[in-house]
mmCIF file of C-alpha atoms in Angstrom:
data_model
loop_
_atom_site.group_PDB
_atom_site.id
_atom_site.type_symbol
_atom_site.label_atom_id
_atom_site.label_comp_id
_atom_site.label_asym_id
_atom_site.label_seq_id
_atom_site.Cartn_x
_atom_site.Cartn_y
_atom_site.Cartn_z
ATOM 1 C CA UNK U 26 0.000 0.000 0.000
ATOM 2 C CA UNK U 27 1.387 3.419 -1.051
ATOM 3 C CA UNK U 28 2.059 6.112 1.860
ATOM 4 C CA UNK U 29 0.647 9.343 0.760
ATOM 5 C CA UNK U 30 2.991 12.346 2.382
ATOM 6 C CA UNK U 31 -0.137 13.965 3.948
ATOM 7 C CA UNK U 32 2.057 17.317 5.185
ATOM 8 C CA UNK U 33 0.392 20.313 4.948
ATOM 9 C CA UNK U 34 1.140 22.670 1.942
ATOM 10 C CA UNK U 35 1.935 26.309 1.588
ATOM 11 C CA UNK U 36 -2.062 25.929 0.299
ATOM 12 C CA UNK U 37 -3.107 24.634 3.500
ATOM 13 C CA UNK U 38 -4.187 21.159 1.519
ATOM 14 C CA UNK U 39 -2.218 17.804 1.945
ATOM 15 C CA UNK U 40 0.802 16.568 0.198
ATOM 16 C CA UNK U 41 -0.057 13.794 -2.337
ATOM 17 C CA UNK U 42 3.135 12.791 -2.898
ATOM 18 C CA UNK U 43 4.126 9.231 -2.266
ATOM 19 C CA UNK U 44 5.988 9.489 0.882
ATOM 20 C CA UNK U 45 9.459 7.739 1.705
ATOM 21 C CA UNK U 46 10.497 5.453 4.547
ATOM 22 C CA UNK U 47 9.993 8.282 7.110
ATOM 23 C CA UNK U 48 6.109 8.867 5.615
ATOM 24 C CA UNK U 49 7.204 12.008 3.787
ATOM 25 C CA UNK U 50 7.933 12.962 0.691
ATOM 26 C CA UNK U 51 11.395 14.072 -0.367
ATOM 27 C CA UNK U 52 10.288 17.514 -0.285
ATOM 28 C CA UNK U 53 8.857 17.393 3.111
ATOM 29 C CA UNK U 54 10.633 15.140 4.943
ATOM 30 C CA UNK U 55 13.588 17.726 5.281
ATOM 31 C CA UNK U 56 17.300 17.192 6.600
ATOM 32 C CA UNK U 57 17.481 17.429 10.653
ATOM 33 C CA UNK U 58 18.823 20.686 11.424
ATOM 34 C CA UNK U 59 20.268 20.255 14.740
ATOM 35 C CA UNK U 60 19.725 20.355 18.282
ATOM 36 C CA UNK U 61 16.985 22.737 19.105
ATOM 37 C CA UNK U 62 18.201 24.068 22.373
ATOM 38 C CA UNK U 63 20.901 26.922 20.941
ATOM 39 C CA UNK U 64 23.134 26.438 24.043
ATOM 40 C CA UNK U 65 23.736 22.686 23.177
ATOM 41 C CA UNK U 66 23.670 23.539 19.181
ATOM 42 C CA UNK U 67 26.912 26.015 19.742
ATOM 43 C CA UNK U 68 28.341 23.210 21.498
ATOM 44 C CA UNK U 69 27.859 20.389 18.988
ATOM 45 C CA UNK U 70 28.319 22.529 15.696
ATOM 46 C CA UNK U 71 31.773 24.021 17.450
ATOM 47 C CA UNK U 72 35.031 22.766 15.347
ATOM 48 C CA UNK U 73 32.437 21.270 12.975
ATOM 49 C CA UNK U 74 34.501 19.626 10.095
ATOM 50 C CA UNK U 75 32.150 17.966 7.736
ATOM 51 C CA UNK U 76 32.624 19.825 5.007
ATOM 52 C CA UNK U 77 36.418 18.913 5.057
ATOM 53 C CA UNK U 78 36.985 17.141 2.427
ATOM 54 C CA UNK U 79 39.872 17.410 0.797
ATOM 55 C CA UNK U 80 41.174 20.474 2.891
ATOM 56 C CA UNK U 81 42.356 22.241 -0.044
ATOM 57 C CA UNK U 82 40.169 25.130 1.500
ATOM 58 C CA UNK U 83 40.093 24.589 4.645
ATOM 59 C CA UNK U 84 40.741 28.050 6.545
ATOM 60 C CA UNK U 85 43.782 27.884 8.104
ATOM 61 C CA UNK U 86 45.119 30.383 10.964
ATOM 62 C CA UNK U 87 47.922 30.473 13.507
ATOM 63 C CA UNK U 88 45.193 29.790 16.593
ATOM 64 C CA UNK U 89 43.735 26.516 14.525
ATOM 65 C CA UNK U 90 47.116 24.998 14.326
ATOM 66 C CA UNK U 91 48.028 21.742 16.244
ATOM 67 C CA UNK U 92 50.987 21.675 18.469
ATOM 68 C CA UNK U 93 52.415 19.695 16.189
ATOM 69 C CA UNK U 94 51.417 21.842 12.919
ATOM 70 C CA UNK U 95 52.847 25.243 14.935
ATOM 71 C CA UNK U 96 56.208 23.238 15.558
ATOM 72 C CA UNK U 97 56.155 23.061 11.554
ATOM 73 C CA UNK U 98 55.568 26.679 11.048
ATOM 74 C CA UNK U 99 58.155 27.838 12.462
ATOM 75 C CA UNK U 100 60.282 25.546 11.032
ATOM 76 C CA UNK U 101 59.376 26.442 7.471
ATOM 77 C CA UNK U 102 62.597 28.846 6.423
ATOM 78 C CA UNK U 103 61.522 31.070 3.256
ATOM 79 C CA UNK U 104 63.359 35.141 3.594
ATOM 80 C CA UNK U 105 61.810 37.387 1.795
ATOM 81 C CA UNK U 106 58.594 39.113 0.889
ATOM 82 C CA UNK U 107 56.696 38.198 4.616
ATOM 83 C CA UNK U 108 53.753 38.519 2.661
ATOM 84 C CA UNK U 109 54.949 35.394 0.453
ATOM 85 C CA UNK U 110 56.259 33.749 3.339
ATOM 86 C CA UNK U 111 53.040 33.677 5.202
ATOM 87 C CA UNK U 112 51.326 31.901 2.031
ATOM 88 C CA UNK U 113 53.892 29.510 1.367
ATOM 89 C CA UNK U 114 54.100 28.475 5.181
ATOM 90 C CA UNK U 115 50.663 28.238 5.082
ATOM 91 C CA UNK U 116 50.291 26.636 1.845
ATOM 92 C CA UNK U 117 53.028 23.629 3.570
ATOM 93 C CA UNK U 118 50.334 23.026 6.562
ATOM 94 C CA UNK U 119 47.576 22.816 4.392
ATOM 95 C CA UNK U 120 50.230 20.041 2.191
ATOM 96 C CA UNK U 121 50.835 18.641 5.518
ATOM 97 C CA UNK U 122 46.948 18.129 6.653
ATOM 98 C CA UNK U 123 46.032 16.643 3.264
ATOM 99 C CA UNK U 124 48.721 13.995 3.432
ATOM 100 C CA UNK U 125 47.628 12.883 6.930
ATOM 101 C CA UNK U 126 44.064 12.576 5.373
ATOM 102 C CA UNK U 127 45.465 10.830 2.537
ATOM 103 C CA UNK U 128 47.574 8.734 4.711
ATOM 104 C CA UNK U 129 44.652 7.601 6.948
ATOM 105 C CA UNK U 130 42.491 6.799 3.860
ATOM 106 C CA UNK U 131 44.705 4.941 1.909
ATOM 107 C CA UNK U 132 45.199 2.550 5.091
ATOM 108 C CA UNK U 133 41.561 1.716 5.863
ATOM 109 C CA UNK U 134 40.624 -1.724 4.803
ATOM 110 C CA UNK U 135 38.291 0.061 2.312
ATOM 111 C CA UNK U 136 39.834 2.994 1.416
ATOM 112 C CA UNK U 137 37.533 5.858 -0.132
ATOM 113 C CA UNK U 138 39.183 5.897 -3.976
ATOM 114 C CA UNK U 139 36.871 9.047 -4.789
ATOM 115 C CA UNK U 140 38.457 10.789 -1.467
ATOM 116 C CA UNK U 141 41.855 9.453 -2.373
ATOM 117 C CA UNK U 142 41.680 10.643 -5.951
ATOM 118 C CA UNK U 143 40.318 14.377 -5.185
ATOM 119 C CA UNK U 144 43.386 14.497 -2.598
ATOM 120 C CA UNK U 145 45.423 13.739 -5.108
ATOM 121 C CA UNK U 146 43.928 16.668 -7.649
ATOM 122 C CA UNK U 147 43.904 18.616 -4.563
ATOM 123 C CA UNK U 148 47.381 18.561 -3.985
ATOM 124 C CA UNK U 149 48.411 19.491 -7.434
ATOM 125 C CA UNK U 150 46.375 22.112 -7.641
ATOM 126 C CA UNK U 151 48.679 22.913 -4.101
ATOM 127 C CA UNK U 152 52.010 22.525 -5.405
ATOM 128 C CA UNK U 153 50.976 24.889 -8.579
ATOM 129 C CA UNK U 154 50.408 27.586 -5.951
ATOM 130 C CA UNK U 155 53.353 27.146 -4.223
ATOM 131 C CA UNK U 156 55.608 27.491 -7.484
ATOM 132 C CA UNK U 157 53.534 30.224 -8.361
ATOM 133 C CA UNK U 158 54.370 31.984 -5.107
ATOM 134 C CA UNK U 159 57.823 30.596 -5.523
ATOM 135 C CA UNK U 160 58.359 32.384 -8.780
ATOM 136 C CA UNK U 161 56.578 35.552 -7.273
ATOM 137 C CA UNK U 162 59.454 35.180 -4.319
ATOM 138 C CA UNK U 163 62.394 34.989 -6.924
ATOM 139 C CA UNK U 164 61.132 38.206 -8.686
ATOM 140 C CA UNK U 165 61.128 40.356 -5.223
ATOM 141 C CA UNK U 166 64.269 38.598 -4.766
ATOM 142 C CA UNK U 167 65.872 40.335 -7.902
ATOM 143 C CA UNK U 168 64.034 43.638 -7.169
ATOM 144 C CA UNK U 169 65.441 43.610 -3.366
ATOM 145 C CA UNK U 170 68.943 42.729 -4.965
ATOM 146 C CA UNK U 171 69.234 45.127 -7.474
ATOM 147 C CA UNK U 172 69.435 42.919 -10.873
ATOM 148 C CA UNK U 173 68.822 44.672 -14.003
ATOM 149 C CA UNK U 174 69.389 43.779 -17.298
ATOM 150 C CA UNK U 175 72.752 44.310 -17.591
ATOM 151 C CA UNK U 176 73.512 41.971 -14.764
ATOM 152 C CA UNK U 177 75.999 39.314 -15.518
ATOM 153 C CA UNK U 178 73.029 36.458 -15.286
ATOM 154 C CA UNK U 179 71.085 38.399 -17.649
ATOM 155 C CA UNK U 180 73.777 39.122 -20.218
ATOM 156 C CA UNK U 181 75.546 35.741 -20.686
ATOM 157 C CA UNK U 182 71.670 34.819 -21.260
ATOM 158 C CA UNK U 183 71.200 37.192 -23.820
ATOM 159 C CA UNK U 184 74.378 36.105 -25.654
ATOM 160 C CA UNK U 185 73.409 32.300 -25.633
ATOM 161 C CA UNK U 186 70.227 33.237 -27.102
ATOM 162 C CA UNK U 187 72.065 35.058 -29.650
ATOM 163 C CA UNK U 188 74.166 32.110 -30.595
ATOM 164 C CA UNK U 189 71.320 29.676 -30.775
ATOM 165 C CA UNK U 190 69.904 32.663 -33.244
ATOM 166 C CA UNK U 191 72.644 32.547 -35.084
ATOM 167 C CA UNK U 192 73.241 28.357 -35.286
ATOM 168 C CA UNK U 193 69.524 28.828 -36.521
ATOM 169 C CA UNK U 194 69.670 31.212 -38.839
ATOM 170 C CA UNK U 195 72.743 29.019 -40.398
ATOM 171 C CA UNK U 196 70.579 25.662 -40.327
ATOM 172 C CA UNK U 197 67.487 27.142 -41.869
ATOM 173 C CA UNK U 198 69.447 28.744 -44.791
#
């Protein structure tokens, strides 16, 4: 025998939907939002991490770190640019808290391969930031040092590119 939802509507006439397990139908059945009493709800909902997944952006701060994640922050040695810095330490915990996750995953007896894949995209997607912020670091670098374009780097650059020029222009005619 079919279960008819039999909730009220915004009509003020039944639901005629087939209801589910619960007797409602998927539209009135609803998710559970909580504990009611808002004491107990702050409580419970405090350091909430369900919608972790991967972690790739998960908000990180200094006062959220572990013990053990603040011992590796100030371990992290990168010099200039403290703007940089801050990122690329920060961009090393996040590295650090996906691996655990990936860790513990991959040594359950039925590891999640969906999880284990998206950590995996997750921490590419990392490591392109961090050479991106890398390469941003190397160009304050050569501000803060003073290297133009005549700078010895520069110029023995510029002739190499000039003889592979040349060696081409020789091939090609």
């Amino acid at each position: 025998m079919e279960r008819v939802c039999g909730a009220l509507t915004r009509k003020g006439t039944p639901c005629l939907k087939m209801g589910l397990k619960n007797g409602r139908c998927r539209l009135h059945g609803g998710k559970s939002t909580g504990p009611k009493d808002r004491k107990k709800k702050s409580e419970q909902m405090e350091g909430n991490n369900n919608a972790v997944k991967t972690g790739e952006h998960e908000t990180i701060s200094y006062g959220t770190l572990t013990d053990e994640e603040k011992e590796l922050y100030e371990q992290i040695n990168t010099e200039p640019a403290k703007q940089i810095n801050g990122r690329l330490k920060i961009i090393e915990i996040r590295t650090f808290r996906m691996m655990k996750r990936y860790a513990e995953e991959s040594i359950k007896a039925k590891p999640n391969v969906a999880l284990l894949e998206s950590l995996e995209f997750a921490l590419t997607r990392i490591d392109a930031r961090a050479i991106e912020l890398i390469r941003e670091n190397r160009v304050l670098l050569e501000k803060d040092e003073g290297l133009t374009d005549d700078s010895s780097l520069i110029q023995l650059n510029n002739i190499l590119n000039g003889m592979r020029k040349d060696r081409q222009a020789k091939n090609n005619a």
